[in-house]
PDB file of C-alpha atoms in Angstrom:
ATOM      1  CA  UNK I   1     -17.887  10.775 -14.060  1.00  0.00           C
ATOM      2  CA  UNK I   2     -17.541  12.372 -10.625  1.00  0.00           C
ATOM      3  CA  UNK I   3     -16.712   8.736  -9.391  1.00  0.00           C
ATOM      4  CA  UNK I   4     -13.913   8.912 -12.198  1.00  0.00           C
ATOM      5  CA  UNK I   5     -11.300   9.854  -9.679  1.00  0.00           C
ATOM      6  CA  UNK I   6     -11.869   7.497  -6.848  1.00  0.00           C
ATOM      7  CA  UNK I   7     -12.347   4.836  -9.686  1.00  0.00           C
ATOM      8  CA  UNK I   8      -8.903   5.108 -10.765  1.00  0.00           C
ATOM      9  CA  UNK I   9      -7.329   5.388  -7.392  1.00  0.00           C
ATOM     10  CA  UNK I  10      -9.019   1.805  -6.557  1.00  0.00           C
ATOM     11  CA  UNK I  11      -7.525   0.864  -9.926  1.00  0.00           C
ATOM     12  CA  UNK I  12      -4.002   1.167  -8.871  1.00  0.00           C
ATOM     13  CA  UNK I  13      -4.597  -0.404  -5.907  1.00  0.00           C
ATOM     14  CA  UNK I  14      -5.795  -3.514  -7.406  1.00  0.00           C
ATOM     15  CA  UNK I  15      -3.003  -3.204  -9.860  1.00  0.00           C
ATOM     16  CA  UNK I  16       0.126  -2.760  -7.527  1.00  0.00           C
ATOM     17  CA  UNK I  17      -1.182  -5.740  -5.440  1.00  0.00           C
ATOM     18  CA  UNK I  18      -0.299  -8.268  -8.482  1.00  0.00           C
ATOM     19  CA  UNK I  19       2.868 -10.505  -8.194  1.00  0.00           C
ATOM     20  CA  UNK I  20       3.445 -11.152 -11.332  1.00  0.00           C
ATOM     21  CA  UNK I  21       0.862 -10.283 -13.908  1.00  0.00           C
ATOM     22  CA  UNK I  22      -2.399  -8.416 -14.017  1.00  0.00           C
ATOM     23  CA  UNK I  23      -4.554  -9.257 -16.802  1.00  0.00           C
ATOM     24  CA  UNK I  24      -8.227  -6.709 -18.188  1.00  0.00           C
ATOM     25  CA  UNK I  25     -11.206  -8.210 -19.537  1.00  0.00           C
ATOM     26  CA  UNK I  26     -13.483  -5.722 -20.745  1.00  0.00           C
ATOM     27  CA  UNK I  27     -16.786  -6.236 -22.280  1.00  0.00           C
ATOM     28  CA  UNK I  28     -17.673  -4.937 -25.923  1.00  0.00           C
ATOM     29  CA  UNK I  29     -18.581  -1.241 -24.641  1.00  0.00           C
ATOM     30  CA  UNK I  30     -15.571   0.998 -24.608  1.00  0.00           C
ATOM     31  CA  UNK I  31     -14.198   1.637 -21.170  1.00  0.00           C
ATOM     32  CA  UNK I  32     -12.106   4.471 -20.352  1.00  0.00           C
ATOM     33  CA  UNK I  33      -9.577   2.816 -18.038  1.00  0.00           C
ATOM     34  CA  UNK I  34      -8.977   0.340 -20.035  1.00  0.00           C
ATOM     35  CA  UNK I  35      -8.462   2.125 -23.285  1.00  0.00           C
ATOM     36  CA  UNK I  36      -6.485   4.673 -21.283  1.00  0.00           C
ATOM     37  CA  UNK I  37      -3.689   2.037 -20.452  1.00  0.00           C
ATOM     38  CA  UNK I  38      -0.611   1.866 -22.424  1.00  0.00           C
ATOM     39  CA  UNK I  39      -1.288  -1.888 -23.353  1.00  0.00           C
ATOM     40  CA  UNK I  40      -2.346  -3.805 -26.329  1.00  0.00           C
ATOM     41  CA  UNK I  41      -5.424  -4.973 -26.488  1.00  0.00           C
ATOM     42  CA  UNK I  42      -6.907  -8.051 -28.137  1.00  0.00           C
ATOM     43  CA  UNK I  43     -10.501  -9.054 -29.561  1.00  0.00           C
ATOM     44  CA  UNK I  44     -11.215 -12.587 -28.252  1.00  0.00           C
ATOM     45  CA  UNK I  45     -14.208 -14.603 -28.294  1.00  0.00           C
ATOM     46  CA  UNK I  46     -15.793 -15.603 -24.711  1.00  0.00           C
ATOM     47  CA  UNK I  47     -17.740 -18.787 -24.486  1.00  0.00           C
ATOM     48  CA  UNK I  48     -20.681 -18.207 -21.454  1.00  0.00           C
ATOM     49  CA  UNK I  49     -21.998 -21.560 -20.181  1.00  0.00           C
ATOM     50  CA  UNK I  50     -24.380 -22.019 -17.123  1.00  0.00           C
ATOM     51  CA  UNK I  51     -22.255 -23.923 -13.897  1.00  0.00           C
ATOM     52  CA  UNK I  52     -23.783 -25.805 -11.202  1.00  0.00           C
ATOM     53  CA  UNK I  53     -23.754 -24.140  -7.750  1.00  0.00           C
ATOM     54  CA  UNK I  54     -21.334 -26.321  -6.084  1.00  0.00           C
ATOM     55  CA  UNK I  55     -19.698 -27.619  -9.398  1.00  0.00           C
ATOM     56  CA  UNK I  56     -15.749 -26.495  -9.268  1.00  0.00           C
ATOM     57  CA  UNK I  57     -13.887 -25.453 -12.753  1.00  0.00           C
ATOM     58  CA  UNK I  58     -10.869 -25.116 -14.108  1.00  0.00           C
ATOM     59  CA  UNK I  59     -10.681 -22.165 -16.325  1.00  0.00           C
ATOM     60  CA  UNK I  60      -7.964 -22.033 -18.813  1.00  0.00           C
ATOM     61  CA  UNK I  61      -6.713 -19.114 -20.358  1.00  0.00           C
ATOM     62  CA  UNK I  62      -6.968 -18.376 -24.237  1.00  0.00           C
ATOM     63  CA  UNK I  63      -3.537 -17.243 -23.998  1.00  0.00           C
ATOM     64  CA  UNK I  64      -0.046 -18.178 -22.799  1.00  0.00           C
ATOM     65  CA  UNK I  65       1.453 -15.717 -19.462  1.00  0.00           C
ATOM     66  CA  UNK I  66       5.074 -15.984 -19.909  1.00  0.00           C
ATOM     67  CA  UNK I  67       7.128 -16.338 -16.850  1.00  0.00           C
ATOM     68  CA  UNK I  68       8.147 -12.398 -15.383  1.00  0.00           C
ATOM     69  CA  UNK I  69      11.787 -10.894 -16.547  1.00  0.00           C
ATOM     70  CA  UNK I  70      13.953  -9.849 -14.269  1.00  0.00           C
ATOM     71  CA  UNK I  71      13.438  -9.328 -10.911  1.00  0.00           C
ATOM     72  CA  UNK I  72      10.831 -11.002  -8.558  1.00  0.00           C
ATOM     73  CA  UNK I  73       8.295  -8.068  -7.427  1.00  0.00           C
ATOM     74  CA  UNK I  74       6.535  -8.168  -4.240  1.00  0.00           C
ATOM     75  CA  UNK I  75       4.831  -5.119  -2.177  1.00  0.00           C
ATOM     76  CA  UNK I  76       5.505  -5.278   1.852  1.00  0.00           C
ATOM     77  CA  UNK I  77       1.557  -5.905   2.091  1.00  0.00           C
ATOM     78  CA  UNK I  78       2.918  -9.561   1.092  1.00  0.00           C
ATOM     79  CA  UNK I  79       5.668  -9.921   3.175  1.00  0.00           C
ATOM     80  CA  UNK I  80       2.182  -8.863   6.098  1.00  0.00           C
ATOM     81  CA  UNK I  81       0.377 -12.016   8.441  1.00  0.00           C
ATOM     82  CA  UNK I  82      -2.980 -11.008   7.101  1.00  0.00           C
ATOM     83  CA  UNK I  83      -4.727 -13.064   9.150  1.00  0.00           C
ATOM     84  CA  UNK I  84      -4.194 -10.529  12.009  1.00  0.00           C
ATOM     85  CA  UNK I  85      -6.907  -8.531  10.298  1.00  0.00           C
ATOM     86  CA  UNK I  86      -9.521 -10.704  10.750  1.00  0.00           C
ATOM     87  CA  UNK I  87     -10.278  -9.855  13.974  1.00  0.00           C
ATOM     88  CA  UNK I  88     -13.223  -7.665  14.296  1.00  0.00           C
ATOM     89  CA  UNK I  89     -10.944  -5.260  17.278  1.00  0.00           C
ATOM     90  CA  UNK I  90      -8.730  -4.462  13.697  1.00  0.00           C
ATOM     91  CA  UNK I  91     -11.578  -2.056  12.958  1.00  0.00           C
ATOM     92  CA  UNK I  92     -11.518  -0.541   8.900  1.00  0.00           C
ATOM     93  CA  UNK I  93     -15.023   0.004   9.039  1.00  0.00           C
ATOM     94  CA  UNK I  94     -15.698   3.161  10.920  1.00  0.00           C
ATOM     95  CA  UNK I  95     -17.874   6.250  11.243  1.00  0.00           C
ATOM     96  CA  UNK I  96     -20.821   4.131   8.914  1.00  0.00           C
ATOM     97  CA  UNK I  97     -18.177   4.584   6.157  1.00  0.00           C
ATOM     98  CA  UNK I  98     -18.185   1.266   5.330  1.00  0.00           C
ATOM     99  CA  UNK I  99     -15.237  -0.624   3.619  1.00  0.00           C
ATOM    100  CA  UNK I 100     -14.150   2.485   2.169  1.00  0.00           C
ATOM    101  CA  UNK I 101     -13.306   4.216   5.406  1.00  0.00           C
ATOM    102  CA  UNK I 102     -10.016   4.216   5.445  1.00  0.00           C
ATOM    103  CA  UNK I 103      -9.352   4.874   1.785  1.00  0.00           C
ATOM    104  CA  UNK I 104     -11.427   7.982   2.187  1.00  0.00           C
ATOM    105  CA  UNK I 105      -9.156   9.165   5.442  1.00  0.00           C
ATOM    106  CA  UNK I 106      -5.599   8.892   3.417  1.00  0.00           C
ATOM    107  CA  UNK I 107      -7.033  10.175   0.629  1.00  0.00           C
ATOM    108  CA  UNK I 108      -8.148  13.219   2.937  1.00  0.00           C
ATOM    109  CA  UNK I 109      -4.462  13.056   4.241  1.00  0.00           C
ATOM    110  CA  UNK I 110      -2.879  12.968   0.705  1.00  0.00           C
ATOM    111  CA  UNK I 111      -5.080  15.725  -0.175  1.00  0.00           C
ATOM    112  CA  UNK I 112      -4.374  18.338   2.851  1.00  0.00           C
ATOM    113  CA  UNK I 113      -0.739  17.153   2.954  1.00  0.00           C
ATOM    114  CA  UNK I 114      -0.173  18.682  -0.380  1.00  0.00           C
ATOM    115  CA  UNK I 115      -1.968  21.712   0.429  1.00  0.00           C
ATOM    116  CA  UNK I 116      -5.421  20.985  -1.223  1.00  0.00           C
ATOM    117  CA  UNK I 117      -9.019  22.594   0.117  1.00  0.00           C
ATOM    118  CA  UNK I 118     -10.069  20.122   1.610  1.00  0.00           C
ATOM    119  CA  UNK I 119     -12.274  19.895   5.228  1.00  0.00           C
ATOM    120  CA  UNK I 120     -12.204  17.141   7.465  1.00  0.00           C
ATOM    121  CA  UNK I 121     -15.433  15.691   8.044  1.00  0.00           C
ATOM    122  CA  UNK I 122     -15.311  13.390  11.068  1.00  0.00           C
ATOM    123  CA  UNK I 123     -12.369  12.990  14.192  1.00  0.00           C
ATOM    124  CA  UNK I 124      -9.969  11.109  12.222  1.00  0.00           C
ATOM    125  CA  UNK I 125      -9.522  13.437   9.712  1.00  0.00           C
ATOM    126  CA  UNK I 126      -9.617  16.358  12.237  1.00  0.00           C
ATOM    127  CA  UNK I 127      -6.908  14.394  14.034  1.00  0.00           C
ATOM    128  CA  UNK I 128      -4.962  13.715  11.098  1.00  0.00           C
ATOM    129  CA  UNK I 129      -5.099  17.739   9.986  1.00  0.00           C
ATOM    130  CA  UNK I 130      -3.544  18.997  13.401  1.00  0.00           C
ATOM    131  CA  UNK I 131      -1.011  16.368  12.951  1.00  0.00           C
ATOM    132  CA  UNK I 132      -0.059  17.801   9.712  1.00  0.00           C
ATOM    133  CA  UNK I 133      -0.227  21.622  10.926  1.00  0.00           C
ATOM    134  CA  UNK I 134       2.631  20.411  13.294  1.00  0.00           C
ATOM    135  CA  UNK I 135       4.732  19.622  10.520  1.00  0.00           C
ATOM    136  CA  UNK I 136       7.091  22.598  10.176  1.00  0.00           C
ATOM    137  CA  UNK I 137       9.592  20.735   7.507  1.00  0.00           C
ATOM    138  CA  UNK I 138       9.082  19.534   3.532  1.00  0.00           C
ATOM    139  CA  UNK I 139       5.965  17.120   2.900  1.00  0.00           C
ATOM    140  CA  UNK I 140       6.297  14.345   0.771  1.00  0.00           C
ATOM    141  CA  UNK I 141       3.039  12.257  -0.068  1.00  0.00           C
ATOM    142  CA  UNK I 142       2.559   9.040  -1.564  1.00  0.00           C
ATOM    143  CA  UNK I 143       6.148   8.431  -2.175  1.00  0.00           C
ATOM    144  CA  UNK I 144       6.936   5.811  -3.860  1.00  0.00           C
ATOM    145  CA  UNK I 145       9.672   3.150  -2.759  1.00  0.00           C
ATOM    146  CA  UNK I 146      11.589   0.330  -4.032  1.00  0.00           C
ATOM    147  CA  UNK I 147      14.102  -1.994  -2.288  1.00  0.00           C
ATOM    148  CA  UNK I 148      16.140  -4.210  -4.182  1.00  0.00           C
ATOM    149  CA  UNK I 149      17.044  -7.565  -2.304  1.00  0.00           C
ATOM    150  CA  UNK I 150      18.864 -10.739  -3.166  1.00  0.00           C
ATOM    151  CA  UNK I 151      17.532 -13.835  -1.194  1.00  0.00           C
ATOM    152  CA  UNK I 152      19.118 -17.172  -1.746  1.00  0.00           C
ATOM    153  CA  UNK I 153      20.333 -16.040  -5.181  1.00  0.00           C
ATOM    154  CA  UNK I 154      16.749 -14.859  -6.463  1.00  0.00           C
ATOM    155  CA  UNK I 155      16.881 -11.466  -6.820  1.00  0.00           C
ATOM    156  CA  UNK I 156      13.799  -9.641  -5.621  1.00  0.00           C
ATOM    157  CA  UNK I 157      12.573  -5.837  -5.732  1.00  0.00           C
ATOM    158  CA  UNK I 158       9.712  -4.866  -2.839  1.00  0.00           C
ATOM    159  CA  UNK I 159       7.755  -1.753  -4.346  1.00  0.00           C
ATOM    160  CA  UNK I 160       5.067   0.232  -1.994  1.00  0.00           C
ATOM    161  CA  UNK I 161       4.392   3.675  -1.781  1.00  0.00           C
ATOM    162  CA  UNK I 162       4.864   6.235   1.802  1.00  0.00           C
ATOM    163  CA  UNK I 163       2.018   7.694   2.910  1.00  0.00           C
ATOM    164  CA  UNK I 164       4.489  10.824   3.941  1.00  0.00           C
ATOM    165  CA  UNK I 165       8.120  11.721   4.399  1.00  0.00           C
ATOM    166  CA  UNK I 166       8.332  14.461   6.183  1.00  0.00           C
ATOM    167  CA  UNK I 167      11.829  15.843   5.611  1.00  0.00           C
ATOM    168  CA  UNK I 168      13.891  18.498   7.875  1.00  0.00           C
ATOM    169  CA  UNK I 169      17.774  19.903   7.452  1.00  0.00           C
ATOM    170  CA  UNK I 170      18.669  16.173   9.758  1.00  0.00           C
ATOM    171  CA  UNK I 171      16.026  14.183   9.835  1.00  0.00           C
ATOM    172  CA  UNK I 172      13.680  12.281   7.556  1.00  0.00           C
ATOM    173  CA  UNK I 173      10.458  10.776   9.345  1.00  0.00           C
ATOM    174  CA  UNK I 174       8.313   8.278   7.292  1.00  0.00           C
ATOM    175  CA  UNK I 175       4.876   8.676   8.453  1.00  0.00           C
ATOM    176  CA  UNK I 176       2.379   5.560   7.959  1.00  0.00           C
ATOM    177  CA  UNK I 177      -1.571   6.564   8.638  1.00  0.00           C
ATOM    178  CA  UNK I 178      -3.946   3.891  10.052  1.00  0.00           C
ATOM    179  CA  UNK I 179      -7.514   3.714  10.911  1.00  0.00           C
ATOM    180  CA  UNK I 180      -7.235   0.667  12.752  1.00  0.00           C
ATOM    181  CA  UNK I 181      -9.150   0.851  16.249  1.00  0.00           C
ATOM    182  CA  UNK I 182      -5.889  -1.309  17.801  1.00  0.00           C
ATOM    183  CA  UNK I 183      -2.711  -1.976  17.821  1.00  0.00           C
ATOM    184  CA  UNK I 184      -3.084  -5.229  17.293  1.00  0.00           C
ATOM    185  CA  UNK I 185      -1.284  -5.632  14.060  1.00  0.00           C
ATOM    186  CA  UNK I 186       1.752  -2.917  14.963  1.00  0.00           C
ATOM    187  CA  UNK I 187       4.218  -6.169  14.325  1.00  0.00           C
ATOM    188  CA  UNK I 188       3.075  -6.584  11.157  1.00  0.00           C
ATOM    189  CA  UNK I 189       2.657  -3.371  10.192  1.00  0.00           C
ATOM    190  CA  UNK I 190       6.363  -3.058  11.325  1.00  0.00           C
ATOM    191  CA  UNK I 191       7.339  -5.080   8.562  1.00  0.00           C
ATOM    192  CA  UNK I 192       5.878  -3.017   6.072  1.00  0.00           C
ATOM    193  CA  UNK I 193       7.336   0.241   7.408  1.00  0.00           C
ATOM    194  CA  UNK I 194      11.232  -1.159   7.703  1.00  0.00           C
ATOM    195  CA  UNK I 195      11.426  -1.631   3.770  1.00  0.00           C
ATOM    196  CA  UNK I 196      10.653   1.898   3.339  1.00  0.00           C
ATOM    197  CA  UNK I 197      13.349   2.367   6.461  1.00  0.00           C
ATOM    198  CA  UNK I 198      15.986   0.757   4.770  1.00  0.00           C
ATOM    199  CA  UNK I 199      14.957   2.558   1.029  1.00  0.00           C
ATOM    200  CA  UNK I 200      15.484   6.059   2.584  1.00  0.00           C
ATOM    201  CA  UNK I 201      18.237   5.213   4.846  1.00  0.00           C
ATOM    202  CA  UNK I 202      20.341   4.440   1.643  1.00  0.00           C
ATOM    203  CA  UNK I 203      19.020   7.635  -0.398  1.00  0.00           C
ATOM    204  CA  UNK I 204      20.182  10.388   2.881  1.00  0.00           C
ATOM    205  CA  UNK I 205      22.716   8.296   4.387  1.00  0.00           C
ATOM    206  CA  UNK I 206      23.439  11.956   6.326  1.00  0.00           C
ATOM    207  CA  UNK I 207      20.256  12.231   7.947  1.00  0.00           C
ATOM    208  CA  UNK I 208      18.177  10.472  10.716  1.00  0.00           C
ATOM    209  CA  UNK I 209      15.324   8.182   9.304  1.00  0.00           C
ATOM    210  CA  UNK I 210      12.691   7.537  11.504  1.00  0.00           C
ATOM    211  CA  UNK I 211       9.772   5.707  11.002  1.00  0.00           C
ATOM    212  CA  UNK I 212       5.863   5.964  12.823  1.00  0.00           C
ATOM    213  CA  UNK I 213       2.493   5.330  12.249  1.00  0.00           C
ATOM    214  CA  UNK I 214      -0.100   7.847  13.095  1.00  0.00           C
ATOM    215  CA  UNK I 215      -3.090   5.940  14.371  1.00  0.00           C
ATOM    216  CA  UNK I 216      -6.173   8.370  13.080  1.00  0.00           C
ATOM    217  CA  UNK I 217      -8.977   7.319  15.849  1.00  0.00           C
ATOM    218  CA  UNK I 218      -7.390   8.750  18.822  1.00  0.00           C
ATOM    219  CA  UNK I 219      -4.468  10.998  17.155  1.00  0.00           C
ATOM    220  CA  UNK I 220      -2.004   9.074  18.378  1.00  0.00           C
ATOM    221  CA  UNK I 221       2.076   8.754  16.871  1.00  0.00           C
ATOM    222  CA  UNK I 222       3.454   5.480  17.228  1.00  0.00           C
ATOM    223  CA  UNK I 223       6.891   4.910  16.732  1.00  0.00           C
ATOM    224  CA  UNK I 224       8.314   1.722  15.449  1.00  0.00           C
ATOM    225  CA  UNK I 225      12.262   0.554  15.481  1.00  0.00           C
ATOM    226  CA  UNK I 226      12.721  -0.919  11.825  1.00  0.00           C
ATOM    227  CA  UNK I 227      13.732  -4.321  11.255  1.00  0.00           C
ATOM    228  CA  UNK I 228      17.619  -4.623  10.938  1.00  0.00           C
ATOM    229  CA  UNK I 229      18.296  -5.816   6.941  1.00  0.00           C
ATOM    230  CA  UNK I 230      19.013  -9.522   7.390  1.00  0.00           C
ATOM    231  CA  UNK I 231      16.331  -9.853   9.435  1.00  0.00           C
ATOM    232  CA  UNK I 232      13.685  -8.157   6.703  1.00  0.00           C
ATOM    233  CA  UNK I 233      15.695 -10.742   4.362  1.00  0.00           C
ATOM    234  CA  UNK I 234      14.594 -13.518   7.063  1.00  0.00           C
ATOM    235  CA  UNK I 235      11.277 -12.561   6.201  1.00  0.00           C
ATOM    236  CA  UNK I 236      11.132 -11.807   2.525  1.00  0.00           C
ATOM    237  CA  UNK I 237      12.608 -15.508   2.369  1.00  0.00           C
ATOM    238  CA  UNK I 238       9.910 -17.149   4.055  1.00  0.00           C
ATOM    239  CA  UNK I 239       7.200 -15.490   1.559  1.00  0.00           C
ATOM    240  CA  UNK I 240       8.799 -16.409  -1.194  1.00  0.00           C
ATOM    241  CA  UNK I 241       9.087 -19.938   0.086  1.00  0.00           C
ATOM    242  CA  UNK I 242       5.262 -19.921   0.198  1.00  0.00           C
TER     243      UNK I 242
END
């Protein structure tokens, strides 16, 4: 149960990287998450047979997944090269933390951003706490952001979440953390950050939107110039052509 928490949060990452549907399979003991979703679920039989190592299947589903309604949803994690992370310099294994590294330093940053008593417990997290404390205006965490697009007649909404707005009386600064150990994938990563550029521009057309990331390692504020909109349409085009 103490796991509960961090169990969830994994949850919703898993479930907001889905293009179009995310389907459970649970086994016959009752599981929390599962029964806590606002779904229906159904009793199915599943038929368990031993597979060769080295023997490929096709698996087909007991069920029919009708095509999605409405608008085409993508995060801007898709619209991201990933093969730029598979160089070993793009680091999200530090400080023996293992794979969950960097989940554990925004969750820190979520946590102290909204004024929870929480201690930082190794240099990126220390780094990441005076960065806050120099905040003087409104913090917003984990905001959540969607930008409706039309490409080539589809129309297509990109959904991903801030990791902080900071807001002030004329300017509104979207702050993006990362625990990379380079800066290797800043191009991508600019991407990501312009469709939550062009979401807030449109919501305070009066105020100055600025976007950064805050590289945890060394403490260091990066800012990025957002991609104009036709170019981010450039690029939502080509992923959906894939």
């Amino acid at each position: 149960p103490a796991d509960y928490d961090e169990e969830r949060r994994l949850l919703y990452v898993s479930i907001t990287r889905a293009k179009h549907h995310v389907i459970f399979a649970g086994g016959e003991e009752p599981n929390s998450f599962l029964e806590s979703l606002p779904v229906d679920i159904e009793t199915g039989a599943t038929d368990v047979s031993p597979v060769e190592r080295g023997q490929t299947t096709q698996t087909q589903l007991p069920f029919t997944v009708a095509p999605p309604d409405g608008p085409r949803k993508i995060t801007p994690h898709d619209l991201m090269d990933e093969s730029v992370f598979d160089d070993d310099e793009i680091d999200m294994e530090q400080e023996g933390g293992g794979t969950g590294f960097g989940s554990d330093v925004h969750e820190f940053a979520e946590e102290y951003a909204s004024d929870s008593d929480v201690s930082a417990s190794n240099d990126h997290e220390r780094h990441i706490k005076q960065f806050i404390d120099g905040l003087e205006g409104e913090k917003r965490v984990e905001e959540p952001a969607r930008l409706p697009m039309e490409v080539d007649g589809q129309r297509v909404t990109i959904s991903g979440v801030v990791d902080l707005v900071h807001l002030t009386e004329s300017t509104i600064e979207i702050i993006d953390y990362k625990t990379d150990s380079s800066r290797r994938a800043e191009d991508e990563y600019r991407k990501q950050v312009s469709v939550y550029y062009h979401v807030l521009n449109s919501v305070y057309p009066d105020r100055e939107v600025t976007a950064s990331l805050f590289y945890s390692g060394p403490g260091e504020r990066v800012s990025l110039t957002p991609l104009g909109y036709p170019k981010l349409r450039e690029v939502v085009e080509l992923v959906l052509r894939d």
